[in-house]
XYZ file of C-alpha atoms in Angstrom:
437
model
C -113.238 -0.424 -3.456
C -111.240 2.766 -3.985
C -109.891 2.549 -0.903
C -108.934 -1.122 -1.405
C -107.419 -0.484 -4.874
C -105.330 2.280 -3.038
C -103.993 0.059 -0.481
C -102.792 -2.394 -3.360
C -101.166 0.047 -5.375
C -99.265 1.155 -1.696
C -98.448 -2.514 -1.202
C -97.145 -2.843 -4.626
C -95.096 -0.093 -4.830
C -93.542 -0.966 -1.165
C -93.000 -4.563 -2.235
C -91.475 -3.046 -5.521
C -88.961 -0.496 -3.761
C -88.117 -3.409 -1.171
C -86.892 -6.083 -4.575
C -85.551 -3.143 -5.992
C -83.491 -2.515 -2.639
C -82.458 -6.422 -2.040
C -81.439 -6.180 -5.970
C -78.956 -3.672 -5.350
C -77.617 -5.144 -1.478
C -76.884 -8.632 -3.748
C -75.002 -6.551 -6.510
C -73.203 -4.919 -3.949
C -72.204 -8.346 -2.038
C -71.341 -9.468 -5.163
C -68.829 -6.378 -5.942
C -67.279 -6.775 -3.013
C -67.026 -10.153 -2.826
C -64.978 -9.698 -6.637
C -63.156 -6.365 -5.421
C -62.087 -8.769 -2.009
C -61.185 -11.332 -4.318
C -58.927 -9.639 -6.493
C -57.196 -8.372 -3.638
C -56.389 -11.552 -2.721
C -55.210 -12.400 -5.506
C -53.167 -9.393 -5.889
C -51.594 -10.593 -2.389
C -50.666 -13.569 -3.453
C -49.273 -11.981 -6.731
C -47.402 -9.869 -4.284
C -45.950 -12.547 -1.941
C -44.741 -14.400 -5.130
C -42.386 -10.951 -5.647
C -41.456 -10.304 -2.439
C -40.059 -13.710 -2.342
C -38.205 -13.364 -5.414
C -37.068 -10.101 -3.843
C -35.928 -11.354 -0.783
C -33.984 -14.205 -2.858
C -32.120 -12.136 -5.283
C -31.232 -9.599 -2.252
C -29.780 -12.898 -0.637
C -27.908 -14.021 -3.924
C -26.404 -10.682 -3.749
C -25.175 -10.550 -0.590
C -21.359 -10.706 0.108
C -21.757 -13.864 1.740
C -22.559 -15.791 -1.165
C -19.775 -14.898 -2.875
C -17.706 -15.896 0.313
C -18.964 -19.212 0.214
C -18.448 -19.564 -3.744
C -14.680 -18.282 -3.136
C -13.030 -19.817 -0.519
C -9.865 -17.511 -1.378
C -11.676 -14.637 -0.569
C -11.408 -16.127 3.009
C -8.232 -16.349 3.040
C -7.372 -13.338 1.851
C -9.317 -11.667 4.112
C -7.586 -13.569 6.919
C -4.568 -12.427 5.859
C -5.619 -8.362 6.186
C -6.497 -9.243 9.499
C -3.038 -10.337 10.391
C -1.788 -7.091 8.650
C -3.970 -5.098 10.963
C -2.986 -6.864 13.867
C 0.692 -6.424 13.145
C -0.349 -2.947 12.418
C -2.428 -1.978 15.605
C -1.107 -4.368 18.096
C 2.190 -4.840 17.255
C 3.137 -1.362 15.911
C 5.191 -2.448 12.507
C 4.745 0.368 10.602
C 1.432 1.255 10.716
C 1.340 4.512 8.884
C 1.534 2.167 5.810
C 0.347 -1.164 6.802
C -2.645 -0.261 8.292
C -4.196 1.241 5.340
C -2.472 -1.727 3.009
C -4.423 -4.067 4.900
C -7.592 -2.733 4.836
C -7.317 -1.802 0.758
C -7.177 -5.785 0.889
C -10.041 -5.612 3.374
C -12.515 -3.537 0.493
C -11.078 -5.626 -2.361
C -11.470 -9.146 -1.264
C -14.954 -8.502 -0.030
C -17.542 -9.582 -3.099
C -19.581 -7.439 -4.831
C -18.564 -4.377 -3.234
C -16.762 -3.635 -6.864
C -14.548 -0.702 -5.554
C -11.312 -2.168 -7.703
C -11.409 -3.409 -10.840
C -8.304 -5.063 -11.805
C -9.133 -5.617 -15.780
C -9.123 -1.560 -16.085
C -5.299 -2.032 -15.720
C -4.821 -5.410 -17.372
C -1.568 -5.605 -19.376
C -0.167 -2.867 -17.761
C -2.127 0.109 -19.370
C -5.060 2.000 -18.006
C -8.123 1.118 -20.162
C -9.812 4.733 -20.525
C -12.740 3.131 -22.784
C -15.483 2.696 -20.333
C -14.001 3.552 -17.003
C -16.009 6.496 -16.091
C -18.953 3.434 -15.936
C -16.930 0.379 -14.685
C -14.205 2.348 -12.173
C -14.885 1.961 -8.613
C -13.497 4.734 -6.106
C -10.267 2.934 -5.195
C -9.716 2.640 -9.269
C -9.542 6.463 -9.641
C -6.811 6.294 -6.370
C -5.000 3.702 -8.127
C -4.098 5.934 -10.943
C -1.968 7.604 -8.633
C 0.260 4.629 -8.412
C -0.166 3.498 -12.082
C 0.590 6.950 -13.390
C 3.467 7.230 -10.552
C 2.334 10.444 -8.942
C 1.981 8.970 -5.248
C 5.496 7.471 -4.844
C 6.998 10.322 -6.041
C 5.100 13.121 -3.462
C 6.399 10.620 -0.990
C 9.516 10.907 -1.288
C 9.054 14.946 -1.081
C 8.114 14.452 2.040
C 10.977 11.636 2.999
C 13.472 14.576 1.491
C 11.923 16.994 3.689
C 12.122 14.943 6.871
C 16.019 13.776 6.063
C 18.893 15.247 7.560
C 21.988 14.188 5.092
C 24.047 16.066 7.305
C 26.055 12.759 8.494
C 26.339 11.888 4.655
C 27.898 15.159 3.872
C 30.423 15.063 6.730
C 31.241 11.427 6.414
C 31.063 10.666 2.287
C 32.504 6.876 2.849
C 28.785 6.123 3.974
C 27.881 6.552 0.262
C 29.781 3.619 -0.526
C 28.580 1.480 2.487
C 24.991 2.639 0.971
C 25.726 1.226 -2.687
C 27.053 -1.522 -1.451
C 23.520 -2.201 0.393
C 22.206 -2.198 -2.728
C 23.944 -5.863 -3.547
C 20.736 -7.540 -2.866
C 19.027 -6.013 -5.193
C 21.262 -6.971 -8.137
C 21.956 -10.226 -6.863
C 18.597 -11.587 -6.156
C 17.719 -9.931 -9.778
C 19.897 -12.538 -11.498
C 18.519 -15.603 -9.426
C 15.191 -14.624 -10.015
C 16.041 -14.810 -13.604
C 17.580 -17.912 -12.773
C 14.429 -19.915 -11.518
C 12.069 -18.524 -14.455
C 11.026 -15.231 -13.572
C 10.457 -12.815 -16.776
C 13.398 -9.862 -16.328
C 10.808 -7.631 -15.363
C 9.181 -9.393 -12.357
C 12.953 -10.419 -11.773
C 13.522 -6.282 -11.429
C 10.138 -5.815 -9.479
C 10.774 -8.454 -6.912
C 14.570 -7.603 -6.474
C 13.546 -4.040 -5.818
C 12.247 -5.473 -2.301
C 15.840 -5.758 -1.133
C 16.050 -1.903 -0.909
C 14.100 -2.164 1.857
C 12.221 0.857 0.117
C 8.276 0.770 -0.214
C 7.952 4.085 -2.374
C 10.641 2.834 -4.522
C 9.801 -0.527 -4.973
C 5.842 0.510 -5.905
C 7.312 2.967 -8.120
C 9.515 0.692 -10.017
C 6.567 -2.135 -10.159
C 3.725 -0.009 -11.167
C 6.221 0.751 -14.284
C 7.475 -2.610 -14.168
C 5.368 -5.549 -13.978
C 2.109 -3.939 -12.441
C 0.132 -7.312 -11.798
C 2.707 -7.976 -9.018
C 2.253 -4.702 -6.825
C -0.032 -5.919 -4.438
C 2.425 -8.979 -3.254
C 5.388 -7.036 -3.658
C 4.076 -3.648 -1.803
C 2.991 -6.227 0.888
C 6.420 -7.868 1.073
C 8.369 -4.636 0.900
C 6.660 -3.197 4.034
C 6.061 -6.059 5.970
C 9.896 -6.546 5.635
C 10.883 -2.949 6.649
C 8.479 -3.448 9.469
C 10.357 -6.302 10.471
C 13.921 -4.940 10.484
C 14.499 -4.918 14.346
C 13.919 -8.908 13.581
C 15.640 -9.500 10.302
C 18.721 -7.515 11.029
C 20.362 -8.536 14.033
C 21.095 -12.156 13.644
C 22.783 -11.108 10.177
C 24.860 -8.587 11.867
C 26.260 -10.652 14.786
C 26.772 -13.466 12.106
C 29.166 -11.120 10.495
C 30.983 -9.240 12.783
C 33.096 -10.540 15.911
C 32.441 -8.766 19.468
C 35.727 -6.626 19.004
C 34.138 -5.157 15.909
C 30.923 -4.257 17.451
C 33.055 -2.715 20.113
C 34.688 -0.275 17.578
C 33.572 3.491 18.966
C 33.733 6.002 15.996
C 34.542 10.127 16.558
C 31.879 12.048 16.567
C 31.274 13.721 13.028
C 32.251 17.010 12.191
C 29.793 19.782 11.785
C 28.159 20.166 8.687
C 27.040 23.728 7.418
C 23.713 25.204 6.002
C 25.937 26.173 2.694
C 26.931 22.579 2.230
C 23.568 21.069 3.453
C 22.051 23.451 0.252
C 24.549 22.786 -2.088
C 24.280 19.105 -1.897
C 20.833 18.448 -2.871
C 21.125 21.007 -5.992
C 24.183 19.006 -7.287
C 23.572 15.426 -6.845
C 20.267 16.278 -8.401
C 22.014 17.091 -11.307
C 24.658 14.368 -11.483
C 22.549 11.831 -10.753
C 19.716 13.237 -13.574
C 22.652 13.510 -16.173
C 23.772 10.078 -15.499
C 21.000 8.085 -15.433
C 17.716 10.420 -16.762
C 15.551 7.513 -15.621
C 16.227 7.979 -12.217
C 15.279 11.974 -11.967
C 12.092 11.700 -10.492
C 12.625 9.892 -7.515
C 16.015 11.559 -6.796
C 14.848 15.014 -8.212
C 11.706 14.721 -5.807
C 13.713 13.052 -2.601
C 16.007 16.423 -2.833
C 13.582 19.265 -3.695
C 12.132 18.232 0.128
C 15.550 18.360 1.472
C 16.517 21.450 -0.093
C 12.818 23.016 1.037
C 14.291 21.703 4.603
C 17.426 23.151 4.742
C 17.147 26.374 2.533
C 14.739 28.226 5.533
C 12.874 30.104 2.911
C 10.099 28.339 2.642
C 9.129 26.799 6.435
C 5.763 27.178 5.386
C 6.137 24.221 2.150
C 8.274 22.251 4.050
C 6.397 21.529 6.852
C 3.249 21.302 4.591
C 4.960 18.803 2.630
C 6.344 17.004 6.018
C 2.604 16.777 7.197
C -0.291 17.213 5.689
C 0.977 16.322 1.897
C 2.501 13.333 3.771
C -0.369 11.973 5.531
C -2.859 12.354 2.686
C -0.557 10.654 0.027
C -0.033 8.108 2.669
C -3.149 6.799 2.770
C -3.968 6.967 -0.857
C -1.366 4.832 -1.676
C -1.735 2.599 1.087
C -5.423 1.935 0.146
C -5.053 1.694 -3.507
C -1.493 -0.700 -3.449
C -3.433 -2.448 -0.668
C -6.467 -3.007 -3.018
C -4.333 -4.855 -6.036
C -3.733 -7.566 -3.318
C -6.726 -9.401 -4.774
C -7.309 -13.195 -4.408
C -6.307 -13.881 -8.204
C -3.424 -11.962 -7.824
C -1.892 -13.122 -4.527
C -2.934 -16.710 -3.873
C -0.474 -18.444 -6.161
C 3.306 -19.562 -6.111
C 4.620 -16.770 -7.801
C 3.653 -15.142 -4.991
C 5.507 -17.047 -2.649
C 8.390 -17.058 -4.818
C 8.152 -13.468 -4.512
C 7.982 -13.549 -0.632
C 11.179 -15.349 -0.224
C 13.218 -14.266 -2.960
C 12.644 -10.413 -0.955
C 13.169 -11.913 2.283
C 17.055 -13.072 0.762
C 17.402 -9.778 -1.304
C 16.700 -7.847 1.747
C 19.284 -9.818 4.121
C 22.042 -9.938 1.023
C 21.612 -6.102 1.225
C 21.984 -5.964 4.836
C 25.179 -8.084 4.885
C 26.314 -5.695 1.817
C 27.028 -3.074 3.874
C 28.655 -5.375 6.703
C 30.642 -6.887 4.418
C 31.603 -3.744 2.793
C 33.187 -2.217 6.528
C 35.001 -4.651 7.219
C 36.944 -4.463 3.743
C 37.316 -0.996 4.297
C 38.695 -1.766 7.711
C 41.605 -3.534 5.878
C 42.722 -0.344 4.401
C 42.010 2.260 6.198
C 43.445 3.465 9.848
C 40.487 5.148 10.965
C 38.414 2.231 12.006
C 34.688 2.041 11.295
C 31.877 -0.317 13.278
C 30.886 -2.354 10.576
C 27.263 -2.357 12.283
C 26.419 0.803 10.654
C 26.618 -0.881 6.886
C 23.681 -2.648 7.463
C 21.859 0.847 7.927
C 22.285 0.803 4.165
C 19.051 -0.100 3.239
C 17.010 2.461 3.367
C 14.976 1.604 6.108
C 14.929 5.150 7.377
C 15.729 5.632 10.615
C 14.863 1.865 11.455
C 17.699 0.939 10.395
C 20.048 2.892 11.660
C 18.144 2.305 15.237
C 18.858 -1.241 14.755
C 22.419 -0.772 14.613
C 22.638 1.761 17.708
C 21.084 -0.551 19.311
C 23.370 -3.604 18.885
C 26.238 -1.568 19.116
C 25.326 -0.560 22.344
C 24.656 -4.426 23.643
C 28.522 -4.747 22.968
C 29.204 -1.333 24.114
C 27.574 0.503 26.437
C 29.346 3.768 25.808
C 28.685 3.305 22.208
C 27.098 5.733 19.894
C 26.357 5.023 16.565
C 22.833 6.294 15.488
C 24.324 9.538 13.800
C 27.209 7.882 12.289
C 24.701 4.771 10.854
C 22.566 7.750 9.334
C 24.732 8.403 6.693
C 24.580 5.127 5.255
C 20.789 5.026 5.623
C 19.842 8.226 3.520
C 22.557 6.638 1.089
C 20.343 3.889 0.732
C 17.646 5.791 0.073
C 19.565 7.570 -2.757
C 20.922 4.051 -3.504
C 17.749 2.402 -3.870
C 16.438 5.045 -6.220
C 19.816 4.828 -8.284
C 19.302 1.371 -8.268
C 15.663 1.709 -9.668
C 16.690 3.324 -12.350
C 19.102 1.614 -13.785
C 16.458 -1.371 -13.616
C 14.211 1.019 -15.231
C 16.434 2.140 -17.890
C 17.236 -1.227 -19.336
C 13.872 -3.109 -18.669
C 11.441 -0.465 -19.063
């Protein structure tokens, strides 16, 4: 009996242990099932979050912005055309390329590299500038504050030889005559309804001087900086295309064949004294032109004095190259779709080419008038170099002159009006700024 009870207790113990193990197993299975269900729910929630994230990502891409605003596509196409002209045709590539790429950057939706609202009303809105400004906003400060154009003029002065102008003072008159396009276009633009400051900024395109156009426009009409800069540099690049028909239309074959005697040698003393005296005279007569003229003559004095050769090489190369990149990108960035694609821009392009053509014609006409009263004849072709597209306009005069007379060498004669045009356009900008600034 005792054995039976012993076996019964053993069986009961085994049964109890078995039931406990089974209950524990069922509980674990249920726990695992619960955990699995929770994992599935979390995975579903995760799927929903990923979907929303992908949707938000797609909406934040620039492609959606291009679809929503077709004008950005047009501006990108225009920028690509300018890049083609700069790279393939090599039309003013040093400035046209960074300008065109600046246009690309500013018209990529969502990039946020340039914010025109920070410069509305012609003023820099410093409140919140550090939190909102992008890279190009900071670079554009050099344009807005008038720094880049003046630094460019230092480099231009260091690369310019005023010897032909000093040797033939009549060249100064031809350079001045070429500025007639600026003032004639200003009157025409105001008659067409442009505001005075906008008319002045448009008319300065006729000087064919990019830094001067940028400097004046940044002071008088910064909202037009994009189209005016693009027009100015585009027409400068097209000098070999625009000028020859005008020159041939205003001169006879006999006039184009006129040979000019060699210019006299200019002493070093004359070349040193010239920039100093000219700076003083112009700055005293027209203080508003002092920044551009002063920087131009400073660069030239560095070149001619011979005692700061290291500085002269620096402003001709490193400084000039760095500022050119910053200037081109920041100016190109102002050519946003809103600022560029409008009827006013078309008017600027038309008036700009008119100013350039009148300026080219003005120098030629004055040369013909001088020949009426002078025994020593001037080849009228050098008058077209009075626009300040240095040295391209002078080379065009040389090319057209040699086509009429292969033994004719007009390059150095044309450089006189050409560098006079640089001075003339800066003076014209100073006059407009003094009246309207």
